[in-house]
Short mmCIF file of C-alpha atoms in Angstrom, two decimals:
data_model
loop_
_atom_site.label_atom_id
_atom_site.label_comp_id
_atom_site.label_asym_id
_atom_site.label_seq_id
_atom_site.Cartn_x
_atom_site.Cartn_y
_atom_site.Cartn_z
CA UNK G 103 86.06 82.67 122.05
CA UNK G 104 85.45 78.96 123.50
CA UNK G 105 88.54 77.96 120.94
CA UNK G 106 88.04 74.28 120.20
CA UNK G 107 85.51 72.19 122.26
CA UNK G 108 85.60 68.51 122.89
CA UNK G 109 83.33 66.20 124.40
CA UNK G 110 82.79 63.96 125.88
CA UNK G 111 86.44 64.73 127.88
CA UNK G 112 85.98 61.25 129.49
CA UNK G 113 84.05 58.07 127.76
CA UNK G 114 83.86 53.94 128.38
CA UNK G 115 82.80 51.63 126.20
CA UNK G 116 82.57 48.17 125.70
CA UNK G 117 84.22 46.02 122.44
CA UNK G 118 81.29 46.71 119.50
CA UNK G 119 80.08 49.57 120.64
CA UNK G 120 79.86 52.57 118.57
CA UNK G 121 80.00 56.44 119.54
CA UNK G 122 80.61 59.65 118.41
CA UNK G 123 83.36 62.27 120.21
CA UNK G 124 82.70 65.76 119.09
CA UNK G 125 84.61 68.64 118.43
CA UNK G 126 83.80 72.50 117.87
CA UNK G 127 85.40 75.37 116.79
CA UNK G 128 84.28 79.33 117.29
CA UNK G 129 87.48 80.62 115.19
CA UNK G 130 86.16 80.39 111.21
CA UNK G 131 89.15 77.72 110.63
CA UNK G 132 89.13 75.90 107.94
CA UNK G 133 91.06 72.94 108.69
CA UNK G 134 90.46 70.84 111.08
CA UNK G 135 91.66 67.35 112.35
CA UNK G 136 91.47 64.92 114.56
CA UNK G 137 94.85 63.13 116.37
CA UNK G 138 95.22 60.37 118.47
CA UNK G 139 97.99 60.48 121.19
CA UNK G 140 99.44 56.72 122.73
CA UNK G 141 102.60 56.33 125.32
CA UNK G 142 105.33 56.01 123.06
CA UNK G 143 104.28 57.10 119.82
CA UNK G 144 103.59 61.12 119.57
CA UNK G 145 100.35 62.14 118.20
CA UNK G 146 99.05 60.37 115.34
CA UNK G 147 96.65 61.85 112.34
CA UNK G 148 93.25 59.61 111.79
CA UNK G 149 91.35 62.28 109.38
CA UNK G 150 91.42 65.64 108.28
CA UNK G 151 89.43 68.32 106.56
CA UNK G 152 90.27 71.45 104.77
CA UNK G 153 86.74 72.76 104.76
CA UNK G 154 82.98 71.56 104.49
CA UNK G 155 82.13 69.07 102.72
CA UNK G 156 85.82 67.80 102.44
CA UNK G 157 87.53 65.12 104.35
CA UNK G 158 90.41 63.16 104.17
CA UNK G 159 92.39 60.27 105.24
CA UNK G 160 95.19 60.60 107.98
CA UNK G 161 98.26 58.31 109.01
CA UNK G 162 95.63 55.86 111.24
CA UNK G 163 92.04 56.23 109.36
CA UNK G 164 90.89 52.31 109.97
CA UNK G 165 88.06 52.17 112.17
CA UNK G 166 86.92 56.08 112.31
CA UNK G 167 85.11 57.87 110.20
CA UNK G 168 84.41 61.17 109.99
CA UNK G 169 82.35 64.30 107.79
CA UNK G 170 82.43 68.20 107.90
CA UNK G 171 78.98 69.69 107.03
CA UNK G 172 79.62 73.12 108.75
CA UNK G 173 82.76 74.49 109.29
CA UNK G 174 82.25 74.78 112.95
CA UNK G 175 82.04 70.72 113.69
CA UNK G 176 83.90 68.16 112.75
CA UNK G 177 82.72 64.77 114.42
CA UNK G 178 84.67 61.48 114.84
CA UNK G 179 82.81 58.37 114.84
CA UNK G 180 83.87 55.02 115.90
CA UNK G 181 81.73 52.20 114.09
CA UNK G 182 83.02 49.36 115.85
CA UNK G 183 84.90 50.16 118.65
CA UNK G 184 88.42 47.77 119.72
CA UNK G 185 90.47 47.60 122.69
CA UNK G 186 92.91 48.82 120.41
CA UNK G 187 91.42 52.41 120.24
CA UNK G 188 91.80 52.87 123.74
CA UNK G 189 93.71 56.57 123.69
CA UNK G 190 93.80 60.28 124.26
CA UNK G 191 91.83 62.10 120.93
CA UNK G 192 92.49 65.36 119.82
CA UNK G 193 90.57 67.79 117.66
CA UNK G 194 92.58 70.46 116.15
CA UNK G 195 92.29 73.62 113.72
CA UNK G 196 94.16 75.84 111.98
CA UNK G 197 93.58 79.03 110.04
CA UNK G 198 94.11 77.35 106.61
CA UNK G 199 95.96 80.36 105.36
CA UNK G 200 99.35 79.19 105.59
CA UNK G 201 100.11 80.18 109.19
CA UNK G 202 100.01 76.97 110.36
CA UNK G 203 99.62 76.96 114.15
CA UNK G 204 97.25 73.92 115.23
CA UNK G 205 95.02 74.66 118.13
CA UNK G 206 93.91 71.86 120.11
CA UNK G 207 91.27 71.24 122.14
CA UNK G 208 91.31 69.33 125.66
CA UNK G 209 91.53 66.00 124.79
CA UNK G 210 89.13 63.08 124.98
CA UNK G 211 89.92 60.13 126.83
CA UNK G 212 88.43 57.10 125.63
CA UNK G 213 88.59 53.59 127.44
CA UNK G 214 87.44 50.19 125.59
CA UNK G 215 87.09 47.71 127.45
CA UNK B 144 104.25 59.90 103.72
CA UNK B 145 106.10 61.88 105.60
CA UNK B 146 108.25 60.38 108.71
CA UNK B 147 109.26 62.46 111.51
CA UNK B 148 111.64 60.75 114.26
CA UNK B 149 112.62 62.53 117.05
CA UNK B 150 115.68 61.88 119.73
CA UNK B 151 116.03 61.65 122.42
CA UNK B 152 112.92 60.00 124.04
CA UNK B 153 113.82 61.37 127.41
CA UNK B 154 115.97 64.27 128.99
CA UNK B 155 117.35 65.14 131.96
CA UNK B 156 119.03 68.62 132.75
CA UNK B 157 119.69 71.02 135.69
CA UNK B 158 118.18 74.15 136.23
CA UNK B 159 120.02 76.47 134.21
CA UNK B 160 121.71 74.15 131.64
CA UNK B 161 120.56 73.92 128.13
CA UNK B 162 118.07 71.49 126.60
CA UNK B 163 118.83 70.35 123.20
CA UNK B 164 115.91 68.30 120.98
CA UNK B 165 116.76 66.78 117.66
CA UNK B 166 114.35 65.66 114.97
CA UNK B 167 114.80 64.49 111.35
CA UNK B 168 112.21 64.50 108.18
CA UNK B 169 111.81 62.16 105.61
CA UNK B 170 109.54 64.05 102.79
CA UNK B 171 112.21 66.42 100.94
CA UNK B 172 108.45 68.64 100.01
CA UNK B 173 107.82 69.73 103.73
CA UNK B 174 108.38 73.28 104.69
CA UNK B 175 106.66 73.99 107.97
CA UNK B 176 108.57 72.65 110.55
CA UNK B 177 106.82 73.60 114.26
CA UNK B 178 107.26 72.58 117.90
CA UNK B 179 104.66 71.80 120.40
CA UNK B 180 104.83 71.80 124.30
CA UNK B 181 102.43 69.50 126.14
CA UNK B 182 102.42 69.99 129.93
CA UNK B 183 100.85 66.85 132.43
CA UNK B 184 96.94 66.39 131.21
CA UNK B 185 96.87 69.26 129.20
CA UNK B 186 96.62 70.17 125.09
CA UNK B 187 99.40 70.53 123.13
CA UNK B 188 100.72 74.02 122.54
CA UNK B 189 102.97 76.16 120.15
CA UNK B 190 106.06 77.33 121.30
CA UNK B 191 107.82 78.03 117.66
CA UNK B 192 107.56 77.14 114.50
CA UNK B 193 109.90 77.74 110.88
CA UNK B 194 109.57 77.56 107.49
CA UNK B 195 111.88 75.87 104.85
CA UNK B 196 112.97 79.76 103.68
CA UNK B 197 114.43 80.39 107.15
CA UNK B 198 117.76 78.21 109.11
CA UNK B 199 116.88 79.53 112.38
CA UNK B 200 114.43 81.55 114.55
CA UNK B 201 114.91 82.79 118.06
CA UNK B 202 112.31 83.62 120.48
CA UNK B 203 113.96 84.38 124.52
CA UNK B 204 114.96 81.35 125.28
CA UNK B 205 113.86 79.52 122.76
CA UNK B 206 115.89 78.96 119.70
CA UNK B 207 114.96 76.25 116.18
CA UNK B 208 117.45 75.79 113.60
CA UNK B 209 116.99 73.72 110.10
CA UNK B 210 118.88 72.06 107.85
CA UNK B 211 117.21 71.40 104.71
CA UNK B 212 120.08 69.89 103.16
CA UNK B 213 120.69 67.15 105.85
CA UNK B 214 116.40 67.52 106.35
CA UNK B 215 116.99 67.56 110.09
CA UNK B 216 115.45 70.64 112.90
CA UNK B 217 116.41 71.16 116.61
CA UNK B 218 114.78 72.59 119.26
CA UNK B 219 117.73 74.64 121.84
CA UNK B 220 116.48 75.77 124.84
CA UNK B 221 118.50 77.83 127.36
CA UNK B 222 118.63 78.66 130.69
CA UNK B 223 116.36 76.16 131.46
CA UNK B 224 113.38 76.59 134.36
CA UNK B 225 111.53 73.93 136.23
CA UNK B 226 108.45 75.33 134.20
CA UNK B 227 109.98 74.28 130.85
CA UNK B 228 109.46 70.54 132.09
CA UNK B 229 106.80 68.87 129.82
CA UNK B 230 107.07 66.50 126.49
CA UNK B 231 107.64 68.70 123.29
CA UNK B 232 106.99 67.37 120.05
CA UNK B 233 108.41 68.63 116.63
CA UNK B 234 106.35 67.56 113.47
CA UNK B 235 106.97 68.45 109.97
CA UNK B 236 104.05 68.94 107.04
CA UNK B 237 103.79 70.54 103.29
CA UNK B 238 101.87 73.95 104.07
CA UNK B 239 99.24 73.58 106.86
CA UNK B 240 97.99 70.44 105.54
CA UNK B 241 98.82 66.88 107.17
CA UNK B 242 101.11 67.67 110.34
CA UNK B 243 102.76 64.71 111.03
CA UNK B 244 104.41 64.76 114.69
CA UNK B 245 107.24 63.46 116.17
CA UNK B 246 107.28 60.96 119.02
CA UNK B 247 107.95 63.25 121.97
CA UNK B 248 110.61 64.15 124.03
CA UNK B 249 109.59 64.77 127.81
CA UNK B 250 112.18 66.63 128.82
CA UNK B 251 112.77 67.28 133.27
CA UNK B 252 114.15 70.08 134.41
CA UNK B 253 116.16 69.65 138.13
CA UNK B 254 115.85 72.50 140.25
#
């Protein structure tokens, strides 16, 4: 088992620009999420998705969007990207059964510049 | 929504001392209650988790406790190593759904 996959791990882009960080999981989980983590402020939900075809909105949602057509992927898309949305982005999944345990993958860093 | 603040930010302790972590919970509904370690550049990790149902779990070292009443959880950790030294986070959520985390507590362990 891969576990959750991220990538790109390490990404620049300029204020406007738009891109796509992507995020797979070989475990059959059916929720999945994506976090962002900032000095200072812990990790911070943006969307989330109890299975395909259903997404939600997190605790930071502005400027991302997101969709879940196969369990397996859940992609995060920045439209219009900021300076502001400059961080560290985490995908993780969990079982969906009640156990709980989030399983992260390696992180994305994304610069805007 | 749910708010999860966590104390303190920082934490210092020798080798062999214990390592306390306090967090408190704003959303009288949540029931998992779980705790994450995050080592330098790597992906955050469970170390122990416990439900509403339960006021403490123990696992080696590591010990949680909860009080639902006061809706506050802390994280005990004894004998402390130089390997324990990372940020942990506690979060809190209703069922699986919606973790909301904590803002970290990078704790340093003196040899």
């Amino acid at each position: 088992n891969a576990g959750v996959t991220q990538t790109p791990k390490f990404q620049v882009l300029k204020t406007g620009q738009s891109m796509t960080l992507q995020c797979a999981q070989d475990m059959n989980h059916e929720y999945m999420s994506w976090y962002r983590q900032d000095p200072g402020m812990g990790l911070r939900l943006i969307h989330y998705s109890v299975g395909a075809g259903i997404t939600d909105q997190g605790e930071v949602p502005n400027g991302y969007n997101v969709s879940r057509s196969t369990t397996e992927d859940f992609p995060l898309r920045l439209l219009s990207a900021a300076p502001s949305q400059t961080s560290v982005y985490f995908c993780a999944s969990s079982y969906g059964d009640g156990t709980g345990e989030l399983f992260f993958g390696e992180g994305s860093r994304l610069t805007v510049l | 929504g749910e708010n999860v603040e966590q104390h303190p930010s920082t934490l210092s302790v020798q080798e062999g001392d214990s390592a306390v972590i306090k967090c408190t919970y704003s959303d009288s509904a949540s029931n998992y209650f779980p705790w994450y370690k995050q080592e330098l550049g790597k992906r955050p990790q469970l170390i122990i988790d416990i439900r509403s149902n339960v006021g403490e779990k123990k696992d080696q070292r590591i010990a949680v406790t909860l009080n639902k009443t006061a809706k506050h959880f802390s994280l005990h950790i004894t004998e402390t190593q130089p390997e324990d030294s990372a940020v942990y986070f506690c979060a809190a959520s209703r069922g699986y759904q919606k973790v909301t985390f904590g803002t970290g507590t990078k704790l340093q362990v003196i040899p």
